[in-house]
Amino acid sequence: GDSVTQMEGPVTLSEEAFLTINCTYTATGYPSLFWYVQYPGEGLQLLLKATKADDKGSNKGFEATYRKETTSFHLEKGSVQVSDSAVYFCALSDEGENAGNNRKLIWGLGTSLAVNP
Amino acid sequence: NAGVTQTPKFRILKIGQSMTLQCAQDMNHNYMYWYRQDPGMGLKLIYYSVGAGITDKGEVPNGYNVSRSTTEDFPLRLELAAPSQTSVYFCASSFLGTGESGKLFFGSGTQLSVL
């Protein structure tokens, strides 16, 4: 079945460092891909998404490009801030023929990021 | 905007007790979901609903029940709590489901311990 694999954390960086969080997926068909972020003590919120190959999602300085050839959707940010400390989840939306309008999200395990001043 | 509101934030149950986790959204979303988040295990879908009066099982429904009598509310009932149900529970909602343009809005979670 479909699955999402994220790099294990925790990831610890200094402020202004470059961030990459790897995400690869296995899916039949043409899934949509998402990054969600969970700040301490809060629920998850959508960070960015891409719906087809070569699309780039971006938000708050974060970017991720949908790479069909490598089945990847790596999250990047050029200069992280302390306020970026959170858990990041990669997810895909099952776009199978029988999914209808309620395609369920399949989640990675999350990657914890800590940014030190 | 309140968004998705979950209560309580924390709860400790004894084995065999029952409780209801409340979830309400004020965005007129059709779709609502219950997830559990175990440490290092990502999110697992318990139940979901595509509208008032319609519910369906997710990946891990055993030991739980739901109802959806109104668009706004989607309570999760735990009967005969077991230690395996110790987890953080998240309610979420969306307008178009989790398709290409779908976007889930999450509550802040309920941390449940069963001892």
mmCIF file of C-alpha atoms in Angstrom:
data_model
loop_
_atom_site.group_PDB
_atom_site.id
_atom_site.type_symbol
_atom_site.label_atom_id
_atom_site.label_comp_id
_atom_site.label_asym_id
_atom_site.label_seq_id
_atom_site.Cartn_x
_atom_site.Cartn_y
_atom_site.Cartn_z
ATOM 1 C CA GLY A 1 0.000 0.000 0.000
ATOM 2 C CA ASP A 2 0.870 3.660 -0.055
ATOM 3 C CA SER A 3 3.421 4.875 2.455
ATOM 4 C CA VAL A 4 5.524 7.876 3.488
ATOM 5 C CA THR A 5 9.035 7.721 4.919
ATOM 6 C CA GLN A 6 10.631 10.682 6.651
ATOM 7 C CA MET A 7 14.133 11.120 7.976
ATOM 8 C CA GLU A 8 14.380 10.406 11.673
ATOM 9 C CA GLY A 9 14.888 13.197 14.120
ATOM 10 C CA PRO A 10 15.572 15.017 16.180
ATOM 11 C CA VAL A 11 17.287 17.524 13.948
ATOM 12 C CA THR A 12 19.182 20.243 15.808
ATOM 13 C CA LEU A 13 20.407 23.341 13.988
ATOM 14 C CA SER A 14 21.767 26.747 14.812
ATOM 15 C CA GLU A 15 19.807 29.821 13.821
ATOM 16 C CA GLU A 16 20.299 30.820 10.144
ATOM 17 C CA ALA A 17 21.422 27.316 9.156
ATOM 18 C CA PHE A 18 20.063 25.561 6.058
ATOM 19 C CA LEU A 19 17.364 22.974 6.670
ATOM 20 C CA THR A 20 16.527 19.852 4.707
ATOM 21 C CA ILE A 21 14.048 17.259 5.936
ATOM 22 C CA ASN A 22 13.845 14.282 3.599
ATOM 23 C CA CYS A 23 10.555 12.691 2.633
ATOM 24 C CA THR A 24 10.046 9.852 0.165
ATOM 25 C CA TYR A 25 6.838 8.115 -0.727
ATOM 26 C CA THR A 26 5.438 4.983 -2.296
ATOM 27 C CA ALA A 27 2.138 5.299 -4.094
ATOM 28 C CA THR A 28 0.168 4.020 -7.007
ATOM 29 C CA GLY A 29 -1.399 6.639 -9.179
ATOM 30 C CA TYR A 30 -0.783 10.343 -8.700
ATOM 31 C CA PRO A 31 -0.923 11.417 -5.062
ATOM 32 C CA SER A 32 -0.987 14.949 -3.727
ATOM 33 C CA LEU A 33 1.804 15.678 -1.245
ATOM 34 C CA PHE A 34 1.733 17.790 1.898
ATOM 35 C CA TRP A 35 3.905 19.129 4.675
ATOM 36 C CA TYR A 36 2.221 19.827 8.000
ATOM 37 C CA VAL A 37 3.854 21.501 11.011
ATOM 38 C CA GLN A 38 3.050 20.978 14.681
ATOM 39 C CA TYR A 39 4.296 23.662 17.077
ATOM 40 C CA PRO A 40 4.668 22.711 20.757
ATOM 41 C CA GLY A 41 1.317 22.218 22.457
ATOM 42 C CA GLU A 42 -0.669 22.822 19.293
ATOM 43 C CA GLY A 43 -2.449 20.844 16.618
ATOM 44 C CA LEU A 44 -1.051 20.296 13.158
ATOM 45 C CA GLN A 45 -1.402 22.943 10.483
ATOM 46 C CA LEU A 46 -0.805 22.747 6.764
ATOM 47 C CA LEU A 47 2.541 24.268 5.788
ATOM 48 C CA LEU A 48 2.560 23.649 2.029
ATOM 49 C CA LYS A 49 1.337 21.256 -0.627
ATOM 50 C CA ALA A 50 1.889 20.130 -4.216
ATOM 51 C CA THR A 51 -0.611 18.348 -6.370
ATOM 52 C CA LYS A 52 1.385 17.154 -9.387
ATOM 53 C CA ALA A 53 4.893 16.330 -10.517
ATOM 54 C CA ASP A 54 7.367 19.250 -10.608
ATOM 55 C CA ASP A 55 5.036 21.481 -8.594
ATOM 56 C CA LYS A 56 6.774 23.497 -5.892
ATOM 57 C CA GLY A 57 4.906 24.302 -2.708
ATOM 58 C CA SER A 58 6.128 27.227 -0.623
ATOM 59 C CA ASN A 59 5.132 29.060 2.547
ATOM 60 C CA LYS A 60 6.898 31.003 5.317
ATOM 61 C CA GLY A 61 10.274 30.546 3.587
ATOM 62 C CA PHE A 62 9.855 26.758 3.336
ATOM 63 C CA GLU A 63 9.823 25.003 -0.026
ATOM 64 C CA ALA A 64 9.293 21.487 -1.309
ATOM 65 C CA THR A 65 9.253 20.181 -4.874
ATOM 66 C CA TYR A 66 7.226 17.159 -5.989
ATOM 67 C CA ARG A 67 9.787 14.864 -7.673
ATOM 68 C CA LYS A 68 8.071 11.944 -9.350
ATOM 69 C CA GLU A 69 11.302 10.473 -10.717
ATOM 70 C CA THR A 70 12.774 10.116 -7.224
ATOM 71 C CA THR A 71 9.396 9.824 -5.413
ATOM 72 C CA SER A 72 10.481 12.566 -3.036
ATOM 73 C CA PHE A 73 9.110 15.744 -1.474
ATOM 74 C CA HIS A 74 11.975 17.118 0.619
ATOM 75 C CA LEU A 75 11.334 20.158 2.790
ATOM 76 C CA GLU A 76 13.917 22.965 2.669
ATOM 77 C CA LYS A 77 14.478 26.346 4.222
ATOM 78 C CA GLY A 78 17.465 28.557 3.572
ATOM 79 C CA SER A 79 17.762 30.149 7.016
ATOM 80 C CA VAL A 80 15.934 28.703 9.987
ATOM 81 C CA GLN A 81 14.796 30.658 13.014
ATOM 82 C CA VAL A 82 14.218 29.634 16.611
ATOM 83 C CA SER A 83 10.496 30.010 15.936
ATOM 84 C CA ASP A 84 10.722 27.162 13.369
ATOM 85 C CA SER A 85 11.276 24.655 16.175
ATOM 86 C CA ALA A 86 8.449 22.167 15.714
ATOM 87 C CA VAL A 87 7.593 18.711 14.436
ATOM 88 C CA TYR A 88 7.199 18.432 10.666
ATOM 89 C CA PHE A 89 5.007 15.786 9.025
ATOM 90 C CA CYS A 90 5.056 14.708 5.420
ATOM 91 C CA ALA A 91 1.826 13.222 4.088
ATOM 92 C CA LEU A 92 0.265 12.032 0.885
ATOM 93 C CA SER A 93 -3.298 11.904 -0.260
ATOM 94 C CA ASP A 94 -4.511 8.642 -1.697
ATOM 95 C CA GLU A 95 -5.711 9.482 -5.164
ATOM 96 C CA GLY A 96 -6.892 5.993 -6.010
ATOM 97 C CA GLU A 97 -9.909 5.416 -8.249
ATOM 98 C CA ASN A 98 -12.135 4.367 -5.357
ATOM 99 C CA ALA A 99 -11.097 7.167 -3.025
ATOM 100 C CA GLY A 100 -13.965 9.407 -4.027
ATOM 101 C CA ASN A 101 -13.968 12.901 -2.622
ATOM 102 C CA ASN A 102 -12.681 11.871 0.766
ATOM 103 C CA ARG A 103 -9.172 10.785 0.048
ATOM 104 C CA LYS A 104 -7.467 9.905 3.310
ATOM 105 C CA LEU A 105 -4.078 11.285 4.229
ATOM 106 C CA ILE A 106 -1.208 8.861 4.796
ATOM 107 C CA TRP A 107 1.293 10.248 7.266
ATOM 108 C CA GLY A 108 4.993 10.004 7.881
ATOM 109 C CA LEU A 109 6.180 9.615 11.477
ATOM 110 C CA GLY A 110 7.219 13.226 11.862
ATOM 111 C CA THR A 111 10.633 14.883 12.248
ATOM 112 C CA SER A 112 11.368 17.006 15.272
ATOM 113 C CA LEU A 113 13.390 20.170 14.612
ATOM 114 C CA ALA A 114 15.081 22.204 17.322
ATOM 115 C CA VAL A 115 16.723 25.502 16.381
ATOM 116 C CA ASN A 116 19.166 27.017 18.851
ATOM 117 C CA PRO A 117 19.903 30.744 19.024
ATOM 118 C CA ASN B 1 -12.426 32.370 14.725
ATOM 119 C CA ALA B 2 -12.434 29.453 17.120
ATOM 120 C CA GLY B 3 -11.700 26.879 14.382
ATOM 121 C CA VAL B 4 -11.641 23.353 15.817
ATOM 122 C CA THR B 5 -12.138 23.134 19.570
ATOM 123 C CA GLN B 6 -11.339 20.002 21.544
ATOM 124 C CA THR B 7 -12.078 19.307 25.188
ATOM 125 C CA PRO B 8 -10.659 18.277 27.568
ATOM 126 C CA LYS B 9 -6.948 18.987 27.013
ATOM 127 C CA PHE B 10 -5.812 16.348 29.494
ATOM 128 C CA ARG B 11 -7.503 13.389 31.120
ATOM 129 C CA ILE B 12 -6.476 10.412 33.212
ATOM 130 C CA LEU B 13 -8.759 7.382 33.183
ATOM 131 C CA LYS B 14 -8.732 4.152 35.096
ATOM 132 C CA ILE B 15 -8.935 0.884 33.183
ATOM 133 C CA GLY B 16 -12.546 0.119 32.348
ATOM 134 C CA GLN B 17 -13.832 3.679 32.653
ATOM 135 C CA SER B 18 -15.589 5.440 29.782
ATOM 136 C CA MET B 19 -15.419 8.988 28.518
ATOM 137 C CA THR B 20 -16.301 11.214 25.604
ATOM 138 C CA LEU B 21 -13.840 13.499 23.858
ATOM 139 C CA GLN B 22 -15.606 16.522 22.511
ATOM 140 C CA CYS B 23 -14.870 18.183 19.173
ATOM 141 C CA ALA B 24 -16.614 21.163 17.639
ATOM 142 C CA GLN B 25 -15.859 23.253 14.562
ATOM 143 C CA ASP B 26 -17.380 26.560 13.527
ATOM 144 C CA MET B 27 -16.264 26.619 9.884
ATOM 145 C CA ASN B 28 -19.263 24.740 8.470
ATOM 146 C CA HIS B 29 -16.952 21.947 7.303
ATOM 147 C CA ASN B 30 -18.570 18.789 6.001
ATOM 148 C CA TYR B 31 -15.674 16.468 6.810
ATOM 149 C CA MET B 32 -14.468 15.673 10.302
ATOM 150 C CA TYR B 33 -11.830 13.215 11.508
ATOM 151 C CA TRP B 34 -10.456 11.694 14.679
ATOM 152 C CA TYR B 35 -6.789 10.749 14.813
ATOM 153 C CA ARG B 36 -4.579 9.325 17.508
ATOM 154 C CA GLN B 37 -0.903 10.154 17.726
ATOM 155 C CA ASP B 38 1.373 7.714 19.507
ATOM 156 C CA PRO B 39 5.032 8.604 20.140
ATOM 157 C CA GLY B 40 7.121 7.836 17.069
ATOM 158 C CA MET B 41 4.136 6.340 15.261
ATOM 159 C CA GLY B 42 2.690 9.220 13.293
ATOM 160 C CA LEU B 43 -1.058 9.724 13.008
ATOM 161 C CA LYS B 44 -3.614 6.952 12.779
ATOM 162 C CA LEU B 45 -7.179 7.601 11.611
ATOM 163 C CA ILE B 46 -9.805 6.307 14.035
ATOM 164 C CA TYR B 47 -13.092 7.445 12.497
ATOM 165 C CA TYR B 48 -14.234 10.040 10.038
ATOM 166 C CA SER B 49 -17.464 11.633 8.905
ATOM 167 C CA VAL B 50 -18.413 13.151 5.585
ATOM 168 C CA GLY B 51 -21.488 14.930 6.938
ATOM 169 C CA ALA B 52 -24.172 14.924 9.617
ATOM 170 C CA GLY B 53 -25.521 11.418 10.134
ATOM 171 C CA ILE B 54 -22.693 9.713 8.215
ATOM 172 C CA THR B 55 -19.663 8.123 9.857
ATOM 173 C CA ASP B 56 -17.140 5.516 8.809
ATOM 174 C CA LYS B 57 -14.250 3.564 10.302
ATOM 175 C CA GLY B 58 -10.637 4.497 9.795
ATOM 176 C CA GLU B 59 -7.532 2.387 10.394
ATOM 177 C CA VAL B 60 -7.900 1.816 14.147
ATOM 178 C CA PRO B 61 -11.597 1.993 15.166
ATOM 179 C CA ASN B 62 -11.686 -0.789 17.775
ATOM 180 C CA GLY B 63 -12.620 0.437 21.241
ATOM 181 C CA TYR B 64 -14.109 3.702 19.975
ATOM 182 C CA ASN B 65 -17.449 5.005 18.776
ATOM 183 C CA VAL B 66 -18.527 8.246 17.153
ATOM 184 C CA SER B 67 -21.686 10.079 16.231
ATOM 185 C CA ARG B 68 -22.372 13.078 14.034
ATOM 186 C CA SER B 69 -25.789 14.504 14.799
ATOM 187 C CA THR B 70 -24.885 18.026 13.695
ATOM 188 C CA THR B 71 -22.419 19.533 11.235
ATOM 189 C CA GLU B 72 -20.543 21.229 14.078
ATOM 190 C CA ASP B 73 -19.975 18.391 16.551
ATOM 191 C CA PHE B 74 -18.145 15.079 16.280
ATOM 192 C CA PRO B 75 -17.660 13.444 19.717
ATOM 193 C CA LEU B 76 -15.462 10.388 20.204
ATOM 194 C CA ARG B 77 -16.569 7.855 22.805
ATOM 195 C CA LEU B 78 -14.193 5.498 24.574
ATOM 196 C CA GLU B 79 -15.903 2.524 26.178
ATOM 197 C CA LEU B 80 -14.039 0.365 28.685
ATOM 198 C CA ALA B 81 -10.747 2.257 28.485
ATOM 199 C CA ALA B 82 -7.573 0.190 28.120
ATOM 200 C CA PRO B 83 -3.884 1.159 28.558
ATOM 201 C CA SER B 84 -3.451 0.723 24.783
ATOM 202 C CA GLN B 85 -5.666 3.777 24.353
ATOM 203 C CA THR B 86 -3.135 6.029 26.061
ATOM 204 C CA SER B 87 -2.359 8.540 23.334
ATOM 205 C CA VAL B 88 -2.860 12.074 22.099
ATOM 206 C CA TYR B 89 -6.125 12.478 20.212
ATOM 207 C CA PHE B 90 -6.661 15.048 17.506
ATOM 208 C CA CYS B 91 -9.867 16.118 15.888
ATOM 209 C CA ALA B 92 -9.684 17.703 12.444
ATOM 210 C CA SER B 93 -12.055 19.082 9.865
ATOM 211 C CA SER B 94 -11.984 20.048 6.232
ATOM 212 C CA PHE B 95 -14.318 21.419 3.619
ATOM 213 C CA LEU B 96 -13.387 19.409 0.568
ATOM 214 C CA GLY B 97 -11.947 16.301 2.181
ATOM 215 C CA THR B 98 -8.289 15.433 1.762
ATOM 216 C CA GLY B 99 -8.206 15.635 -2.015
ATOM 217 C CA GLU B 100 -6.103 17.872 -4.190
ATOM 218 C CA SER B 101 -7.289 21.108 -2.660
ATOM 219 C CA GLY B 102 -8.180 19.680 0.723
ATOM 220 C CA LYS B 103 -6.757 21.272 3.825
ATOM 221 C CA LEU B 104 -7.217 19.836 7.304
ATOM 222 C CA PHE B 105 -7.744 22.095 10.304
ATOM 223 C CA PHE B 106 -6.702 20.473 13.566
ATOM 224 C CA GLY B 107 -7.711 21.016 17.146
ATOM 225 C CA SER B 108 -5.031 21.360 19.814
ATOM 226 C CA GLY B 109 -5.399 17.780 21.002
ATOM 227 C CA THR B 110 -6.422 15.780 24.054
ATOM 228 C CA GLN B 111 -3.732 13.944 25.985
ATOM 229 C CA LEU B 112 -5.278 10.808 27.475
ATOM 230 C CA SER B 113 -3.637 8.416 29.917
ATOM 231 C CA VAL B 114 -5.269 5.141 30.913
ATOM 232 C CA LEU B 115 -3.809 3.681 34.102
#
